[in-house]
Amino acid sequence: MKFFADTSDVNDIRDLESTGLLDGVTTNPSLIAKSGREFIPLIEEICGIVKGPVSAEVASTDYDIMLKEGQKLAGIAKNIAVKVPLTEAGLKVCKVLSDKGTMVNVTLCFSPGQAILAAKAGATFISPFVGRLDDICHDGMELIADIVDIYGNYDFNTEVLVASVRSPSHIIDSARLGADVVTCPPDVIRKLYKHPLTDKGLAAFVEDWRQTGQSIL
Ligand code: G3P
């Protein structure tokens, strides 16, 4: 399972990159706005920090402008994945860019039907938003299960990239279902390390070792 950081905070990205566990980064217009930084230089910096795919989203909803934006973003670095919304125009752009070998991440997916269209359009990644479905009392994980099952019936090359992740449970449930990627806020990834029994057991090891008065070095 690949872990992507869902953030535009370069300090968090550097921190996670240093763990060796980070496989990529996803951004979106809201995360860019939150960073307060200029879009293109920020994406250039992120592409220099991680080797894996960095998703940068188009801003327009018009096909012609979206295509021009996507071509500009793709030119930033080899590891750019152009993010497009799951609309008719977005999937037309996806088809054109993916046919030319550009990675495309199709975002704002909320149904299996949308996911089928994205795969047929040659998407590199499909981003179903589990948290936002949970927010309206739908079962986000049911969508992931449906997409993984449906994709398994065909030779689609699209990876299921679980997005709108809100908790470690989303990560674990996605892994149980065989999703390819989870993109998470950095703190959700960090929560995976934590367990009270690990902390308690380590404290006991440290104290018992201290009692020996020995040193390894
Ligand atoms: O990548 C999509 C993600 O940023 C959306 O998350 O929590 O705003 O639904 P959220």
mmCIF file with all atom_site columns, C-alpha atoms in Angstrom, residues 77-179:
data_model
loop_
_atom_site.group_PDB
_atom_site.id
_atom_site.type_symbol
_atom_site.label_atom_id
_atom_site.label_alt_id
_atom_site.label_comp_id
_atom_site.label_asym_id
_atom_site.label_entity_id
_atom_site.label_seq_id
_atom_site.pdbx_PDB_ins_code
_atom_site.Cartn_x
_atom_site.Cartn_y
_atom_site.Cartn_z
_atom_site.occupancy
_atom_site.B_iso_or_equiv
_atom_site.pdbx_formal_charge
_atom_site.auth_seq_id
_atom_site.auth_comp_id
_atom_site.auth_asym_id
_atom_site.auth_atom_id
_atom_site.pdbx_PDB_model_num
ATOM 1   C CA . ALA A 1 77  ? 8.411   17.961 -13.237 1.00 0.00 ? 77  ALA A CA 1
ATOM 2   C CA . LYS A 1 78  ? 8.392   14.311 -14.323 1.00 0.00 ? 78  LYS A CA 1
ATOM 3   C CA . ASN A 1 79  ? 6.636   13.253 -11.104 1.00 0.00 ? 79  ASN A CA 1
ATOM 4   C CA . ILE A 1 80  ? 3.642   15.554 -11.553 1.00 0.00 ? 80  ILE A CA 1
ATOM 5   C CA . ALA A 1 81  ? 0.222   13.900 -11.592 1.00 0.00 ? 81  ALA A CA 1
ATOM 6   C CA . VAL A 1 82  ? -2.269  16.378 -13.043 1.00 0.00 ? 82  VAL A CA 1
ATOM 7   C CA . LYS A 1 83  ? -5.434  16.382 -10.940 1.00 0.00 ? 83  LYS A CA 1
ATOM 8   C CA . VAL A 1 84  ? -8.740  16.889 -12.746 1.00 0.00 ? 84  VAL A CA 1
ATOM 9   C CA . PRO A 1 85  ? -12.299 16.822 -11.383 1.00 0.00 ? 85  PRO A CA 1
ATOM 10  C CA . LEU A 1 86  ? -14.642 13.958 -12.250 1.00 0.00 ? 86  LEU A CA 1
ATOM 11  C CA . THR A 1 87  ? -16.662 15.838 -14.833 1.00 0.00 ? 87  THR A CA 1
ATOM 12  C CA . GLU A 1 88  ? -17.139 15.267 -18.569 1.00 0.00 ? 88  GLU A CA 1
ATOM 13  C CA . ALA A 1 89  ? -14.618 18.000 -19.320 1.00 0.00 ? 89  ALA A CA 1
ATOM 14  C CA . GLY A 1 90  ? -12.241 16.669 -16.688 1.00 0.00 ? 90  GLY A CA 1
ATOM 15  C CA . LEU A 1 91  ? -12.320 13.161 -18.145 1.00 0.00 ? 91  LEU A CA 1
ATOM 16  C CA . LYS A 1 92  ? -11.822 14.480 -21.688 1.00 0.00 ? 92  LYS A CA 1
ATOM 17  C CA . VAL A 1 93  ? -8.683  16.231 -20.412 1.00 0.00 ? 93  VAL A CA 1
ATOM 18  C CA . CYS A 1 94  ? -7.694  13.045 -18.593 1.00 0.00 ? 94  CYS A CA 1
ATOM 19  C CA . LYS A 1 95  ? -7.904  11.063 -21.840 1.00 0.00 ? 95  LYS A CA 1
ATOM 20  C CA . VAL A 1 96  ? -5.815  13.575 -23.822 1.00 0.00 ? 96  VAL A CA 1
ATOM 21  C CA . LEU A 1 97  ? -3.123  13.892 -21.140 1.00 0.00 ? 97  LEU A CA 1
ATOM 22  C CA . SER A 1 98  ? -2.932  10.181 -20.268 1.00 0.00 ? 98  SER A CA 1
ATOM 23  C CA . ASP A 1 99  ? -2.678  9.253  -23.972 1.00 0.00 ? 99  ASP A CA 1
ATOM 24  C CA . LYS A 1 100 ? 0.448   11.457 -24.057 1.00 0.00 ? 100 LYS A CA 1
ATOM 25  C CA . GLY A 1 101 ? 1.907   9.651  -21.032 1.00 0.00 ? 101 GLY A CA 1
ATOM 26  C CA . THR A 1 102 ? 1.072   12.233 -18.366 1.00 0.00 ? 102 THR A CA 1
ATOM 27  C CA . MET A 1 103 ? -0.001  10.894 -14.967 1.00 0.00 ? 103 MET A CA 1
ATOM 28  C CA . VAL A 1 104 ? -3.578  11.962 -14.171 1.00 0.00 ? 104 VAL A CA 1
ATOM 29  C CA . ASN A 1 105 ? -5.337  11.810 -10.803 1.00 0.00 ? 105 ASN A CA 1
ATOM 30  C CA . VAL A 1 106 ? -9.131  12.053 -11.213 1.00 0.00 ? 106 VAL A CA 1
ATOM 31  C CA . THR A 1 107 ? -10.560 13.576 -8.053  1.00 0.00 ? 107 THR A CA 1
ATOM 32  C CA . LEU A 1 108 ? -13.932 14.201 -6.391  1.00 0.00 ? 108 LEU A CA 1
ATOM 33  C CA . CYS A 1 109 ? -15.148 10.653 -7.074  1.00 0.00 ? 109 CYS A CA 1
ATOM 34  C CA . PHE A 1 110 ? -18.280 9.640  -5.128  1.00 0.00 ? 110 PHE A CA 1
ATOM 35  C CA . SER A 1 111 ? -19.723 6.684  -7.065  1.00 0.00 ? 111 SER A CA 1
ATOM 36  C CA . PRO A 1 112 ? -18.649 3.421  -8.725  1.00 0.00 ? 112 PRO A CA 1
ATOM 37  C CA . GLY A 1 113 ? -20.000 4.678  -12.043 1.00 0.00 ? 113 GLY A CA 1
ATOM 38  C CA . GLN A 1 114 ? -17.733 7.701  -11.895 1.00 0.00 ? 114 GLN A CA 1
ATOM 39  C CA . ALA A 1 115 ? -14.789 5.410  -11.121 1.00 0.00 ? 115 ALA A CA 1
ATOM 40  C CA . ILE A 1 116 ? -15.536 3.253  -14.192 1.00 0.00 ? 116 ILE A CA 1
ATOM 41  C CA . LEU A 1 117 ? -15.532 6.339  -16.424 1.00 0.00 ? 117 LEU A CA 1
ATOM 42  C CA . ALA A 1 118 ? -12.208 7.528  -14.945 1.00 0.00 ? 118 ALA A CA 1
ATOM 43  C CA . ALA A 1 119 ? -10.571 4.156  -15.603 1.00 0.00 ? 119 ALA A CA 1
ATOM 44  C CA . LYS A 1 120 ? -11.846 4.161  -19.187 1.00 0.00 ? 120 LYS A CA 1
ATOM 45  C CA . ALA A 1 121 ? -10.411 7.680  -19.577 1.00 0.00 ? 121 ALA A CA 1
ATOM 46  C CA . GLY A 1 122 ? -6.983  6.317  -18.682 1.00 0.00 ? 122 GLY A CA 1
ATOM 47  C CA . ALA A 1 123 ? -6.670  7.786  -15.188 1.00 0.00 ? 123 ALA A CA 1
ATOM 48  C CA . THR A 1 124 ? -3.475  6.855  -13.348 1.00 0.00 ? 124 THR A CA 1
ATOM 49  C CA . PHE A 1 125 ? -5.292  7.335  -10.030 1.00 0.00 ? 125 PHE A CA 1
ATOM 50  C CA . ILE A 1 126 ? -8.962  7.570  -9.016  1.00 0.00 ? 126 ILE A CA 1
ATOM 51  C CA . SER A 1 127 ? -9.611  9.528  -5.807  1.00 0.00 ? 127 SER A CA 1
ATOM 52  C CA . PRO A 1 128 ? -12.831 8.507  -4.047  1.00 0.00 ? 128 PRO A CA 1
ATOM 53  C CA . PHE A 1 129 ? -13.530 10.793 -1.058  1.00 0.00 ? 129 PHE A CA 1
ATOM 54  C CA . VAL A 1 130 ? -14.448 8.520  1.851   1.00 0.00 ? 130 VAL A CA 1
ATOM 55  C CA . GLY A 1 131 ? -14.610 11.130 4.626   1.00 0.00 ? 131 GLY A CA 1
ATOM 56  C CA . ARG A 1 132 ? -17.079 13.340 2.802   1.00 0.00 ? 132 ARG A CA 1
ATOM 57  C CA . LEU A 1 133 ? -19.392 10.350 2.181   1.00 0.00 ? 133 LEU A CA 1
ATOM 58  C CA . ASP A 1 134 ? -19.175 9.414  5.885   1.00 0.00 ? 134 ASP A CA 1
ATOM 59  C CA . ASP A 1 135 ? -20.026 13.043 6.696   1.00 0.00 ? 135 ASP A CA 1
ATOM 60  C CA . ILE A 1 136 ? -23.461 12.567 5.064   1.00 0.00 ? 136 ILE A CA 1
ATOM 61  C CA . CYS A 1 137 ? -24.042 9.124  6.616   1.00 0.00 ? 137 CYS A CA 1
ATOM 62  C CA . HIS A 1 138 ? -23.061 7.198  3.504   1.00 0.00 ? 138 HIS A CA 1
ATOM 63  C CA . ASP A 1 139 ? -20.467 4.433  3.869   1.00 0.00 ? 139 ASP A CA 1
ATOM 64  C CA . GLY A 1 140 ? -17.254 5.692  2.264   1.00 0.00 ? 140 GLY A CA 1
ATOM 65  C CA . MET A 1 141 ? -15.593 2.316  2.597   1.00 0.00 ? 141 MET A CA 1
ATOM 66  C CA . GLU A 1 142 ? -18.457 0.674  0.704   1.00 0.00 ? 142 GLU A CA 1
ATOM 67  C CA . LEU A 1 143 ? -17.484 2.815  -2.285  1.00 0.00 ? 143 LEU A CA 1
ATOM 68  C CA . ILE A 1 144 ? -13.866 1.661  -1.995  1.00 0.00 ? 144 ILE A CA 1
ATOM 69  C CA . ALA A 1 145 ? -15.008 -1.982 -1.849  1.00 0.00 ? 145 ALA A CA 1
ATOM 70  C CA . ASP A 1 146 ? -17.199 -1.487 -4.938  1.00 0.00 ? 146 ASP A CA 1
ATOM 71  C CA . ILE A 1 147 ? -14.423 0.175  -6.950  1.00 0.00 ? 147 ILE A CA 1
ATOM 72  C CA . VAL A 1 148 ? -11.796 -2.437 -6.007  1.00 0.00 ? 148 VAL A CA 1
ATOM 73  C CA . ASP A 1 149 ? -14.230 -5.250 -6.919  1.00 0.00 ? 149 ASP A CA 1
ATOM 74  C CA . ILE A 1 150 ? -15.269 -3.671 -10.234 1.00 0.00 ? 150 ILE A CA 1
ATOM 75  C CA . TYR A 1 151 ? -11.697 -2.802 -11.277 1.00 0.00 ? 151 TYR A CA 1
ATOM 76  C CA . GLY A 1 152 ? -10.674 -6.386 -10.506 1.00 0.00 ? 152 GLY A CA 1
ATOM 77  C CA . ASN A 1 153 ? -13.006 -7.605 -13.274 1.00 0.00 ? 153 ASN A CA 1
ATOM 78  C CA . TYR A 1 154 ? -11.126 -5.686 -15.983 1.00 0.00 ? 154 TYR A CA 1
ATOM 79  C CA . ASP A 1 155 ? -7.531  -4.879 -17.014 1.00 0.00 ? 155 ASP A CA 1
ATOM 80  C CA . PHE A 1 156 ? -7.833  -1.247 -15.941 1.00 0.00 ? 156 PHE A CA 1
ATOM 81  C CA . ASN A 1 157 ? -4.492  0.377  -15.083 1.00 0.00 ? 157 ASN A CA 1
ATOM 82  C CA . THR A 1 158 ? -6.050  2.878  -12.685 1.00 0.00 ? 158 THR A CA 1
ATOM 83  C CA . GLU A 1 159 ? -4.905  2.767  -9.045  1.00 0.00 ? 159 GLU A CA 1
ATOM 84  C CA . VAL A 1 160 ? -7.483  3.291  -6.289  1.00 0.00 ? 160 VAL A CA 1
ATOM 85  C CA . LEU A 1 161 ? -6.218  6.284  -4.264  1.00 0.00 ? 161 LEU A CA 1
ATOM 86  C CA . VAL A 1 162 ? -8.381  6.635  -1.143  1.00 0.00 ? 162 VAL A CA 1
ATOM 87  C CA . ALA A 1 163 ? -8.822  10.326 -0.306  1.00 0.00 ? 163 ALA A CA 1
ATOM 88  C CA . SER A 1 164 ? -10.617 12.436 2.293   1.00 0.00 ? 164 SER A CA 1
ATOM 89  C CA . VAL A 1 165 ? -9.057  10.141 4.897   1.00 0.00 ? 165 VAL A CA 1
ATOM 90  C CA . ARG A 1 166 ? -9.888  11.258 8.435   1.00 0.00 ? 166 ARG A CA 1
ATOM 91  C CA . SER A 1 167 ? -8.548  8.479  10.695  1.00 0.00 ? 167 SER A CA 1
ATOM 92  C CA . PRO A 1 168 ? -6.182  5.490  10.950  1.00 0.00 ? 168 PRO A CA 1
ATOM 93  C CA . SER A 1 169 ? -9.295  3.300  10.600  1.00 0.00 ? 169 SER A CA 1
ATOM 94  C CA . HIS A 1 170 ? -9.756  4.606  7.064   1.00 0.00 ? 170 HIS A CA 1
ATOM 95  C CA . ILE A 1 171 ? -6.175  3.526  6.295   1.00 0.00 ? 171 ILE A CA 1
ATOM 96  C CA . ILE A 1 172 ? -6.578  0.072  7.797   1.00 0.00 ? 172 ILE A CA 1
ATOM 97  C CA . ASP A 1 173 ? -9.987  -0.527 6.202   1.00 0.00 ? 173 ASP A CA 1
ATOM 98  C CA . SER A 1 174 ? -8.584  0.603  2.832   1.00 0.00 ? 174 SER A CA 1
ATOM 99  C CA . ALA A 1 175 ? -5.705  -1.864 3.207   1.00 0.00 ? 175 ALA A CA 1
ATOM 100 C CA . ARG A 1 176 ? -8.139  -4.688 4.059   1.00 0.00 ? 176 ARG A CA 1
ATOM 101 C CA . LEU A 1 177 ? -10.006 -3.901 0.833   1.00 0.00 ? 177 LEU A CA 1
ATOM 102 C CA . GLY A 1 178 ? -6.842  -3.829 -1.277  1.00 0.00 ? 178 GLY A CA 1
ATOM 103 C CA . ALA A 1 179 ? -6.803  -0.141 -2.204  1.00 0.00 ? 179 ALA A CA 1
#
